Short mmCIF file of C-alpha atoms and ligand atoms in Angstrom, two decimals:
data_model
loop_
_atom_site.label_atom_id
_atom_site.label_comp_id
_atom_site.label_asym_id
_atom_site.label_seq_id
_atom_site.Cartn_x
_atom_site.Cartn_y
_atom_site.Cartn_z
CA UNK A 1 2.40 5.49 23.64
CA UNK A 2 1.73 7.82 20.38
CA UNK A 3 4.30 8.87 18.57
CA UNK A 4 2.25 11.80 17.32
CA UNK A 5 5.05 12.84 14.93
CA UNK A 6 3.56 10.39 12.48
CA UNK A 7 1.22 13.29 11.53
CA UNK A 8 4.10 15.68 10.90
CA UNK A 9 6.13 12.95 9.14
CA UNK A 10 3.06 11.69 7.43
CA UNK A 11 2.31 15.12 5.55
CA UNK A 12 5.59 17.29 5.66
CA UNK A 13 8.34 14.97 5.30
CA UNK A 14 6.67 12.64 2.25
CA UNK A 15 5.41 15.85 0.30
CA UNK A 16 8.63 17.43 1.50
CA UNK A 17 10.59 14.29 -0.23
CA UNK A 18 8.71 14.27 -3.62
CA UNK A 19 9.33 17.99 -3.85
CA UNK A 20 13.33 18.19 -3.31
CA UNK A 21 12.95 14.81 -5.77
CA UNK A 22 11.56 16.91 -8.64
CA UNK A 23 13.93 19.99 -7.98
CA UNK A 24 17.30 17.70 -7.92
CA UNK A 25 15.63 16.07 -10.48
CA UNK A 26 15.18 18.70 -12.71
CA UNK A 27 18.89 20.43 -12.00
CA UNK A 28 20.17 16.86 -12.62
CA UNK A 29 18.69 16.67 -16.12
CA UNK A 30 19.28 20.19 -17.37
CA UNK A 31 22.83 19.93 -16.05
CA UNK A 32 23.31 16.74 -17.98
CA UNK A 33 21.97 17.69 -21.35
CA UNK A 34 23.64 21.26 -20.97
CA UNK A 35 26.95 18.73 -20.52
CA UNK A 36 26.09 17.13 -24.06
CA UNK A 37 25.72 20.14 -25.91
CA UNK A 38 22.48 18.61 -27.59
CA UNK A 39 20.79 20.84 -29.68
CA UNK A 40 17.99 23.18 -28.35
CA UNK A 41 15.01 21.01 -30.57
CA UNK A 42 16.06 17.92 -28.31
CA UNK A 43 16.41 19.59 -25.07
CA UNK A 44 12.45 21.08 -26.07
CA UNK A 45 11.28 17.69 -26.74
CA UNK A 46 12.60 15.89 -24.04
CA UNK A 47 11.37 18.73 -21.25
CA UNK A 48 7.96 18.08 -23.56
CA UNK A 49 8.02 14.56 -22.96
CA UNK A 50 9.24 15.10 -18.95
CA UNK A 51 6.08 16.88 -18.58
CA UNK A 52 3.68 14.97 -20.30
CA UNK A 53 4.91 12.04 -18.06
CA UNK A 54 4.37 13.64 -14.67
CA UNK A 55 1.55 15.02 -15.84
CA UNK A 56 0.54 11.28 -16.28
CA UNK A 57 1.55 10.02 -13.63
CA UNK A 58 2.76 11.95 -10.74
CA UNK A 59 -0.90 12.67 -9.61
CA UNK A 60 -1.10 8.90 -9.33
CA UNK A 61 1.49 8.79 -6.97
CA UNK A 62 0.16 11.30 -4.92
CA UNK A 63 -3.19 10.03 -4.82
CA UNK A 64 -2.70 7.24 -2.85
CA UNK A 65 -0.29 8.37 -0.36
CA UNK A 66 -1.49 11.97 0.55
CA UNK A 67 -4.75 12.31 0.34
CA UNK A 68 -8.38 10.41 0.45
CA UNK A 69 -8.82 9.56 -3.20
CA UNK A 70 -11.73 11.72 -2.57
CA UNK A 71 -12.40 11.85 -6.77
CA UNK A 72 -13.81 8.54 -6.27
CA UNK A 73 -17.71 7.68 -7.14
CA UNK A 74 -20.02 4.56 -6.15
CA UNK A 75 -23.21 3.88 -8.21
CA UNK A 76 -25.02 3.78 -4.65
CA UNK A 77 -27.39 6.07 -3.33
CA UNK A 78 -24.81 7.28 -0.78
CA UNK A 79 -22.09 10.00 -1.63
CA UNK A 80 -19.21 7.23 -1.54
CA UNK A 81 -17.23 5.94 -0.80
CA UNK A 82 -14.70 8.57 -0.69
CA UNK A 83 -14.15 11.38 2.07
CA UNK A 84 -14.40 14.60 1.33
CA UNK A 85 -11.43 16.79 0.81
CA UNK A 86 -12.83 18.87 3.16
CA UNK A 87 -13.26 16.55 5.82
CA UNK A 88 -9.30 15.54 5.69
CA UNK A 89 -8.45 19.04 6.17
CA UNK A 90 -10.89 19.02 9.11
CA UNK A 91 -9.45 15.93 10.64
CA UNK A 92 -6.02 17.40 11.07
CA UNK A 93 -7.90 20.67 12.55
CA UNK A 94 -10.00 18.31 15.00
CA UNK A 95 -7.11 15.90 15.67
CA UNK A 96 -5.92 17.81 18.72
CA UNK A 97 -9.68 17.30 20.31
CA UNK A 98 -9.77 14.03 20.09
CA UNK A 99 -9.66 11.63 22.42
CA UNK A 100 -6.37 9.48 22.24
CA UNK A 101 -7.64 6.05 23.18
CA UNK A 102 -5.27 3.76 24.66
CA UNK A 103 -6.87 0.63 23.90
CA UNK A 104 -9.62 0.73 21.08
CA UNK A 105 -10.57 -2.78 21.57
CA UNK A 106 -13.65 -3.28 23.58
CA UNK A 107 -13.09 -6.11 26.69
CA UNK A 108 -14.48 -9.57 25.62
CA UNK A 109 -15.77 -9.61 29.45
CA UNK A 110 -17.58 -6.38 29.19
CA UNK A 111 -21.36 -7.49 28.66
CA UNK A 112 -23.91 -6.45 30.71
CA UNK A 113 -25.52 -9.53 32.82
CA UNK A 114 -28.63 -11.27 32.20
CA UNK A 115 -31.85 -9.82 32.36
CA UNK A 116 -33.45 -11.06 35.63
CA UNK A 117 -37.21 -9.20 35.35
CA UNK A 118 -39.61 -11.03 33.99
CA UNK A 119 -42.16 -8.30 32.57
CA UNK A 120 -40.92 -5.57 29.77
CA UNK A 121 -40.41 -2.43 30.51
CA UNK A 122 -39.09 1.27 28.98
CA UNK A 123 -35.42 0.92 28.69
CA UNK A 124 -33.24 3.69 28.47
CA UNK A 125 -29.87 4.36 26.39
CA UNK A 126 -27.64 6.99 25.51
CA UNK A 127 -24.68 6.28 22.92
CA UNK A 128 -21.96 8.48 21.67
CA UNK A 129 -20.86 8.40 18.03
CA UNK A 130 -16.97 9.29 18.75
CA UNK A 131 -14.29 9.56 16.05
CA UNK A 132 -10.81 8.84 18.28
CA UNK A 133 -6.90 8.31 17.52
CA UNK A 134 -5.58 5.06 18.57
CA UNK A 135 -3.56 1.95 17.37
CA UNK A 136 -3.95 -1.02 15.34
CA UNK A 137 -1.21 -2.63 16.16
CA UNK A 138 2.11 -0.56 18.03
CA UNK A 139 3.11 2.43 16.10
CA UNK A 140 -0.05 1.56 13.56
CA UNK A 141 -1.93 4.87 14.38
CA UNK A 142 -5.51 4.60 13.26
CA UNK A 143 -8.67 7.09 12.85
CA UNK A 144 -11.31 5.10 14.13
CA UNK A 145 -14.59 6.16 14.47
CA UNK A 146 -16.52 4.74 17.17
CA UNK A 147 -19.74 4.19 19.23
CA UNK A 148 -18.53 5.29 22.91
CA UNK A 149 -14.74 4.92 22.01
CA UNK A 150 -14.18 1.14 21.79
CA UNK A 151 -14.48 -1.49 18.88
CA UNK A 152 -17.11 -2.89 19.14
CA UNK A 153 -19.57 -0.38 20.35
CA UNK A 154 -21.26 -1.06 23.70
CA UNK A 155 -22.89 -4.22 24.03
CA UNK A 156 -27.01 -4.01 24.28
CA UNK A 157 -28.81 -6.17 26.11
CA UNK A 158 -33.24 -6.08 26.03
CA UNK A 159 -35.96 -8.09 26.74
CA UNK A 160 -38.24 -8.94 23.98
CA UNK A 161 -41.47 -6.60 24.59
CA UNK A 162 -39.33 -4.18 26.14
CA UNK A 163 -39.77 -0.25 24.67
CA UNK A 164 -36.31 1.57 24.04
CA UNK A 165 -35.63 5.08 23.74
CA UNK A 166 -32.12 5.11 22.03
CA UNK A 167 -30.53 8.29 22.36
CA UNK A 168 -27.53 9.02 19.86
CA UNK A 169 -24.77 11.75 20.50
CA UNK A 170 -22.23 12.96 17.88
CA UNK A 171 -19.15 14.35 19.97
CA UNK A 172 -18.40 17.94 19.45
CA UNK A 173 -14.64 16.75 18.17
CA UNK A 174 -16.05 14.35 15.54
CA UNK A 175 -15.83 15.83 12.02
CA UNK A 176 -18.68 13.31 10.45
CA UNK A 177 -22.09 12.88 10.58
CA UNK A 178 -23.29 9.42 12.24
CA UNK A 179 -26.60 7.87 12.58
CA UNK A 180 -27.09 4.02 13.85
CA UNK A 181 -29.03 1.17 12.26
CA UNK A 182 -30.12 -1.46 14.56
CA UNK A 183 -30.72 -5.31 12.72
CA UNK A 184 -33.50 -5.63 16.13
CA UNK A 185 -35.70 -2.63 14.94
CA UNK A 186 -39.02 -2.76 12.61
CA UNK A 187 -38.76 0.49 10.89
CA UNK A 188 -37.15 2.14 7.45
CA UNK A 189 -33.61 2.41 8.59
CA UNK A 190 -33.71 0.72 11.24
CA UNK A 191 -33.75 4.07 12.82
CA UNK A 192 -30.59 5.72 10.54
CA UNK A 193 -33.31 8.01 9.48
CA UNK A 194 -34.24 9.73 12.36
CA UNK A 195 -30.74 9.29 13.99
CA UNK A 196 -28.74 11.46 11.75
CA UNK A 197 -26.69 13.81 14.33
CA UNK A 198 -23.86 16.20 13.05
CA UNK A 199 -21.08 16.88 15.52
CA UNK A 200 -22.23 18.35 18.89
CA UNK A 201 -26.07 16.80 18.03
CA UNK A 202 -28.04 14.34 19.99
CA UNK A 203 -31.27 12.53 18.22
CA UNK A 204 -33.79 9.75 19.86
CA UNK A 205 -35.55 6.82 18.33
CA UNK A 206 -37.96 4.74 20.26
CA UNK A 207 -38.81 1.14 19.55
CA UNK A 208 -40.11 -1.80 20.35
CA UNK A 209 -38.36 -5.21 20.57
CA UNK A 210 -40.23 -7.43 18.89
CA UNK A 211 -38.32 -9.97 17.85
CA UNK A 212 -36.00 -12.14 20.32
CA UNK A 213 -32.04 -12.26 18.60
CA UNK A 214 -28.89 -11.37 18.59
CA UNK A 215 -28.62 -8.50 15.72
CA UNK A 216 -26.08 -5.94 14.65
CA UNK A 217 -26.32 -2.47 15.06
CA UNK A 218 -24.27 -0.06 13.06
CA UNK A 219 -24.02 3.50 11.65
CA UNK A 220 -25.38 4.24 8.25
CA UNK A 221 -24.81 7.37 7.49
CA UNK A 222 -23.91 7.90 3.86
CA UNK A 223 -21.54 5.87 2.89
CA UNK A 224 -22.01 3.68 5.18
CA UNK A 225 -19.14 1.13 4.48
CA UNK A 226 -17.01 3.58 4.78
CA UNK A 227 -18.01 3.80 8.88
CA UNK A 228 -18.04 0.71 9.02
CA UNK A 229 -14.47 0.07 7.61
CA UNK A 230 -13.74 2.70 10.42
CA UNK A 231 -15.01 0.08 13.41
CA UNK A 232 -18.70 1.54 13.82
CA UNK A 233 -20.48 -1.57 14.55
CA UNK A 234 -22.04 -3.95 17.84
CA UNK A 235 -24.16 -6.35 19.43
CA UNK A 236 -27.55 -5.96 20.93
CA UNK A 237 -29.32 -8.70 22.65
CA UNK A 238 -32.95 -8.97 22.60
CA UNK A 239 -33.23 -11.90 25.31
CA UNK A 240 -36.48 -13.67 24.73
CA UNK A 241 -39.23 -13.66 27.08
CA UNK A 242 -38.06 -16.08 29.12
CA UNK A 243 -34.22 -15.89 29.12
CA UNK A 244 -31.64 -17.75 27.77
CA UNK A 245 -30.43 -21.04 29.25
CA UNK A 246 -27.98 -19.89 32.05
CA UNK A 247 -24.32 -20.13 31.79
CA UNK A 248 -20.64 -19.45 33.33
CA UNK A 249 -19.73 -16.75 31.20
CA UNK A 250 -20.37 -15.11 28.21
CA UNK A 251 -17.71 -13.46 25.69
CA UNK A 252 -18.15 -10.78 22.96
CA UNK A 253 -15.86 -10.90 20.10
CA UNK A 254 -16.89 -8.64 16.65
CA UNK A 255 -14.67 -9.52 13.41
CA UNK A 256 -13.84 -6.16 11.42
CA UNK A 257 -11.97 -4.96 8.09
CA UNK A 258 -9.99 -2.12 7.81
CA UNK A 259 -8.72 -1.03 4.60
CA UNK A 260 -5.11 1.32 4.88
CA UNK A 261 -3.49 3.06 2.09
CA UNK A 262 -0.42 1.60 3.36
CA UNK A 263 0.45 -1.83 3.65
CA UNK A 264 -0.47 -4.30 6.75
CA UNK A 265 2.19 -3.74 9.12
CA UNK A 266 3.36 -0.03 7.95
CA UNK A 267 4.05 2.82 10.77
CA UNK A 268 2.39 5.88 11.60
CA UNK A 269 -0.80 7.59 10.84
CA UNK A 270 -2.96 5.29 8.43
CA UNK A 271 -4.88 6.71 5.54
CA UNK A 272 -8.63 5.47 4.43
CA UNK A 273 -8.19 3.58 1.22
CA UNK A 274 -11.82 3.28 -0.75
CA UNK A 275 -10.92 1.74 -3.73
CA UNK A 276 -9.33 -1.48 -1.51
CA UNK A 277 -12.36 -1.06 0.00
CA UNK A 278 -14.34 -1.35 -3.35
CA UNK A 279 -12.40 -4.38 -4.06
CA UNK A 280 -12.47 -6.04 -0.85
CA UNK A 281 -9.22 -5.82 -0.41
CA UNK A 282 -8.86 -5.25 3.42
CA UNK A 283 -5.16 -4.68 5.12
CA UNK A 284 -6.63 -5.63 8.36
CA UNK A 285 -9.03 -7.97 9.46
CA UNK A 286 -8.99 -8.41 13.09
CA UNK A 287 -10.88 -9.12 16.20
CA UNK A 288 -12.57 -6.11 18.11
CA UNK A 289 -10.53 -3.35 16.69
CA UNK A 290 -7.08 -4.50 16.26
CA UNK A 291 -4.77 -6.62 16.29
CA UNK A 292 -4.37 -8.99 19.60
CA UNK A 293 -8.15 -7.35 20.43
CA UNK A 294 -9.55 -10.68 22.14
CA UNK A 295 -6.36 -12.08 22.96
CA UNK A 296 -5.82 -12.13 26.45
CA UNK A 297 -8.97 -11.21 28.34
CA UNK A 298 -10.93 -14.10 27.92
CA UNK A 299 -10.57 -17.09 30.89
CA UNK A 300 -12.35 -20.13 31.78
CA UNK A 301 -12.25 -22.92 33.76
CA UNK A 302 -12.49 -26.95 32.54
CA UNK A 303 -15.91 -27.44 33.20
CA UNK A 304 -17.47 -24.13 32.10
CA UNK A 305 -20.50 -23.25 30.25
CA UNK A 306 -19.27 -20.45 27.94
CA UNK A 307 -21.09 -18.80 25.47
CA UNK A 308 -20.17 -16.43 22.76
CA UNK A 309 -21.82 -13.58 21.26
CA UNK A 310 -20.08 -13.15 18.12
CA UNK A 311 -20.69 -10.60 15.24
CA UNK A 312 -19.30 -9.39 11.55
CA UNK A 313 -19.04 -5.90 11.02
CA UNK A 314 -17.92 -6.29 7.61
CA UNK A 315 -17.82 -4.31 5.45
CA UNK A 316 -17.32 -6.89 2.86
CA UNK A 317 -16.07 -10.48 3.99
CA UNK A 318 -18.15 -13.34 5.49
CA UNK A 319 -16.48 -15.10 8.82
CA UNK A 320 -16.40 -18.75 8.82
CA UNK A 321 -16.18 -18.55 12.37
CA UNK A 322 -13.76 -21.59 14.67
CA UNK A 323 -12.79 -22.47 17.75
CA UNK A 324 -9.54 -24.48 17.42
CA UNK A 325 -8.95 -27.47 19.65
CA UNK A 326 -12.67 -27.62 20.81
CA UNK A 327 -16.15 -28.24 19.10
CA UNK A 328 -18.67 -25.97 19.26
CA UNK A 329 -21.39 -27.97 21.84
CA UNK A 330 -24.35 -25.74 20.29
CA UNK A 331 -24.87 -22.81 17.67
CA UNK A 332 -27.52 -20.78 17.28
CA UNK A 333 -27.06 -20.41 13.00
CA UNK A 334 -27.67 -16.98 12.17
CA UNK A 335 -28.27 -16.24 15.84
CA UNK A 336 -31.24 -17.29 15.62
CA UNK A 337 -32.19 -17.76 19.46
CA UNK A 338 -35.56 -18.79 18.79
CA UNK A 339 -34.44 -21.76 16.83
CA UNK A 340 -33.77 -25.04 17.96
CA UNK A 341 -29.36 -24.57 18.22
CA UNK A 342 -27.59 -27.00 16.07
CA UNK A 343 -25.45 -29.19 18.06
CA UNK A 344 -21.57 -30.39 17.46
CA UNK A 345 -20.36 -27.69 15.05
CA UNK A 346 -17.18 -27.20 13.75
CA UNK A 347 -17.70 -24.12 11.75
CA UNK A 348 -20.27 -21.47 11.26
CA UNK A 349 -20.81 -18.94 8.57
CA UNK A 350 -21.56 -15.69 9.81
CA UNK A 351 -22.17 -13.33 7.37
CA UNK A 352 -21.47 -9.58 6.96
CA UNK A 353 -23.68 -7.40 8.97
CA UNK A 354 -25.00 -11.12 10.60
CA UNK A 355 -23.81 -12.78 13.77
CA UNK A 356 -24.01 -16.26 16.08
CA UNK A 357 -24.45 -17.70 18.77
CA UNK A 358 -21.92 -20.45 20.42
CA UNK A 359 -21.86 -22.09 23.30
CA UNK A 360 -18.57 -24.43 24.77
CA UNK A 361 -17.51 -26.33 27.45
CA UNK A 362 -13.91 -27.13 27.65
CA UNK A 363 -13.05 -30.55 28.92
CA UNK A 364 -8.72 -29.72 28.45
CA UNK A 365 -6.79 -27.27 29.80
CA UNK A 366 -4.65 -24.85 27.62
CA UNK A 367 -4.96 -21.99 25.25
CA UNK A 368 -7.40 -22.02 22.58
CA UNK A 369 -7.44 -19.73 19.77
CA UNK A 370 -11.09 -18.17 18.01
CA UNK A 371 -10.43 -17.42 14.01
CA UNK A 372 -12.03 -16.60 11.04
CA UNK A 373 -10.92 -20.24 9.48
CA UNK A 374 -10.42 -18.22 6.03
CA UNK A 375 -6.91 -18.62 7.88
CA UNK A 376 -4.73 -16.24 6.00
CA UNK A 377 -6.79 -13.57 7.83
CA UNK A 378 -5.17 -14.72 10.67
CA UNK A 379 -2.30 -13.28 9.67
CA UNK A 380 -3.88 -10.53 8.99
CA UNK A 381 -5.50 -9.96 12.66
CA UNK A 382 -8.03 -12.36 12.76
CA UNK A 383 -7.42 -13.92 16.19
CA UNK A 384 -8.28 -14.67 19.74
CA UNK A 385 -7.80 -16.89 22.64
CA UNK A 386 -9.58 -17.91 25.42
CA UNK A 387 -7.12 -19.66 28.24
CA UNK A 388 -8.24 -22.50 30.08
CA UNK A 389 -7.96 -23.45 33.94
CA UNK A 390 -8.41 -26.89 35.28
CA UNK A 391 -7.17 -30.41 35.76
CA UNK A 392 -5.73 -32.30 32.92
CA UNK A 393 -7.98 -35.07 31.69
CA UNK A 394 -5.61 -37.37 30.32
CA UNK A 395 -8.45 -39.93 29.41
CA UNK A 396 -9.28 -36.66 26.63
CA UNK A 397 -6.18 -35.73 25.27
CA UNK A 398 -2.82 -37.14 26.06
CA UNK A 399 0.83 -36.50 24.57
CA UNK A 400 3.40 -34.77 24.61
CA UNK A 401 3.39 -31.45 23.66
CA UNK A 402 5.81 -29.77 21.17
CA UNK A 403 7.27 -27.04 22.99
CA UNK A 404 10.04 -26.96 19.66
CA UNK A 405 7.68 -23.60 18.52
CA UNK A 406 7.28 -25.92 15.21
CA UNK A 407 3.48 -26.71 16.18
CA UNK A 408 2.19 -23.44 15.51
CA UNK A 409 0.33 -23.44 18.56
CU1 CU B 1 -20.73 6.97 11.29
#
């Protein structure tokens, strides 16, 4: 599926362009005023002012289409948000090392079950920080960085009281630093400072779970957003003490931005923008990794208990998070789990670097679709469905449905 050209047509044939543009260019306009027979003062001032204008402005044009604008400074205490020159060059040296993923979006389905033990115990993990190559949307060809190759990263599921010794690899083909940050830790960092691992490192935090939740984890090595806005983000689960409620199935669906040099929808190899990112100005905003990344993997029956673990990786928007056609039978605001859920919700707000709880039962058969009800990310990526099985309950919802494509569903 890669069309690994986009590398070579990405870096030879653009640069190549703009340089046989300048050359023509400059035969075209000496040939013309040689033509006029203008005197030599006018030719001078003209090749003057022909200079002074690339000068101007030719390096803008090149700035945003072949490198990382990596001149580019943040007032935070990180060095960002730009990547170093350094680190481009390396990318196209590590490139051949790294894994081509075929899918970068993690499976809804792929949750570990419910913890069934009723003490705590030590609980051992091992992650991989991986940077890989894979694809936004069909011939969109994106460097992602990753925890173990997907977007999300794996989901974690504790037991409050339980002890974990975290383990982080970098992969020897990365060319960053990584670290993680886990929202369930008690601890400066939450444990990005003793989690730092260059390429080819591993590093191990221990903690304890104190506090029962559904948080985000993510890497925060300096700059931060900028891993982020790569896809390096997930769910752990600290279950409380004595479970959750049970139910048919659980789903895990994390919202992302990604910020391209190029416009949504462009082919071939996609280049880090940081000043869209500055702005907020994302080209992407989709559902685990990319486009159509929880559409199609999520089933259910009428009848169901489903409930869904969904986060915001950021790095900038808030998700007003919506199931259309149903009504959300209980949230857990903020994920709080220890709370008391709010019942029949609409909507919920879930917040960069935050993430809920929801919990469904579908009474109707058919497709319905989860969005970010800011709706022109939609269009942007921001989409999933879960498919229902079942009997129709015409006593629910009756009609006739518009099969004319004008319905939008
Ligand atoms: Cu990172």
């Amino acid at each position: 599926m890669f069309e690994y050209l986009y590398l070579v047509k990405f870096l030879i044939i653009q640069s190549a362009g703009i340089i046989v543009a300048v050359i023509v260019g400059g035969f075209f306009v000496f040939w013309a005023l040689y033509r006029l027979n203008l005197p030599k003062t006018i030719l001078s001032i003209f090749l003057m002012l022909l200079g002074v204008y690339l000068f101007l402005f030719a390096p803008k044009v090149l700035s945003t289409r072949l490198e990382y604008p990596f001149s580019l400074k943040t007032f935070g205490p990180a060095n960002g948000p730009a990547i170093p020159l350094k680190n481009i060059l390396a990318f196209f040296k590590n490139v051949g090392r790294m894994e081509k993923v075929a899918d970068i979006a993690r499976d809804p389905n792929d949750i570990p079950a419910p913890i069934v033990r009723k003490e705590p115990t030590k609980v051992k993990i091992e992650i991989t920080a991986k940077e890989v190559v894979s694809e936004m949307s069909p011939g969109v060809v994106m460097p992602y960085w990753t925890f173990d190759g997907k977007i999300p990263g794996p989901f974690l599921r504790v037991k409050e009281g339980d002890t974990v010794e975290l383990t982080l690899n970098n992969d020897p083909s990365s060319v960053n630093p990584h670290s993680i940050d886990l929202h369930a830790v008690n601890g400066p960092g939450g444990g990005a400072i003793v989690t730092g691992v260059l390429p080819g490192e591993s590093k191990t935090l221990t903690f304890k779970a104190l506090n029962p939740g559904l948080y985000v984890y993510h890497c925060a090595h300096p700059d931060p957003a900028v891993h982020m806005a790569h896809g390096m983000y997930g769910l752990i689960l600290v279950e409380p003490k004595e479970g959750l409620p049970k139910v048919d199935k659980e789903f895990y669906v994390m919202q992302g931005e990604f910020y391209t040099a190029d416009d949504m929808g462009d082919q071939g190899l996609q280049v880090f923008d940081a000043k869209k990112m500055l702005e907020g100005h994302p080209e992407y905003v989709v559902f685990n990794g990319r486009t159509k990344g929880a559409a199609g993997n999520m089933n259910a029956k009428v009848g169901d208990k489903i409930r869904i673990y969904f986060g915001n990786g950021g790095v900038n928007l808030v998700s007003s998070f919506h199931l259309i056609g149903e009504i959300f039978d209980k949230v857990y605001p903020d994920a709080s789990i220890s709370s008391e859920p709010h019942k029949n919700v609409q909507t919920t707000i879930v917040p960069a670097g935050g993430a809920t709880v929801a919990e469904v039962e579908f009474e109707v058969p058919g497709n319905y679709i989860l969005v970010d009800h800011a709706l022109a990310r939609m269009d942007r990526g921001a989409w999933g469905t879960i498919k229902v099985d079942g009997p129709e309950n015409k006593e629910i919802f009756d009609g006739v449905i518009d099969t004319s494509g004008n319905s939008g569903h």
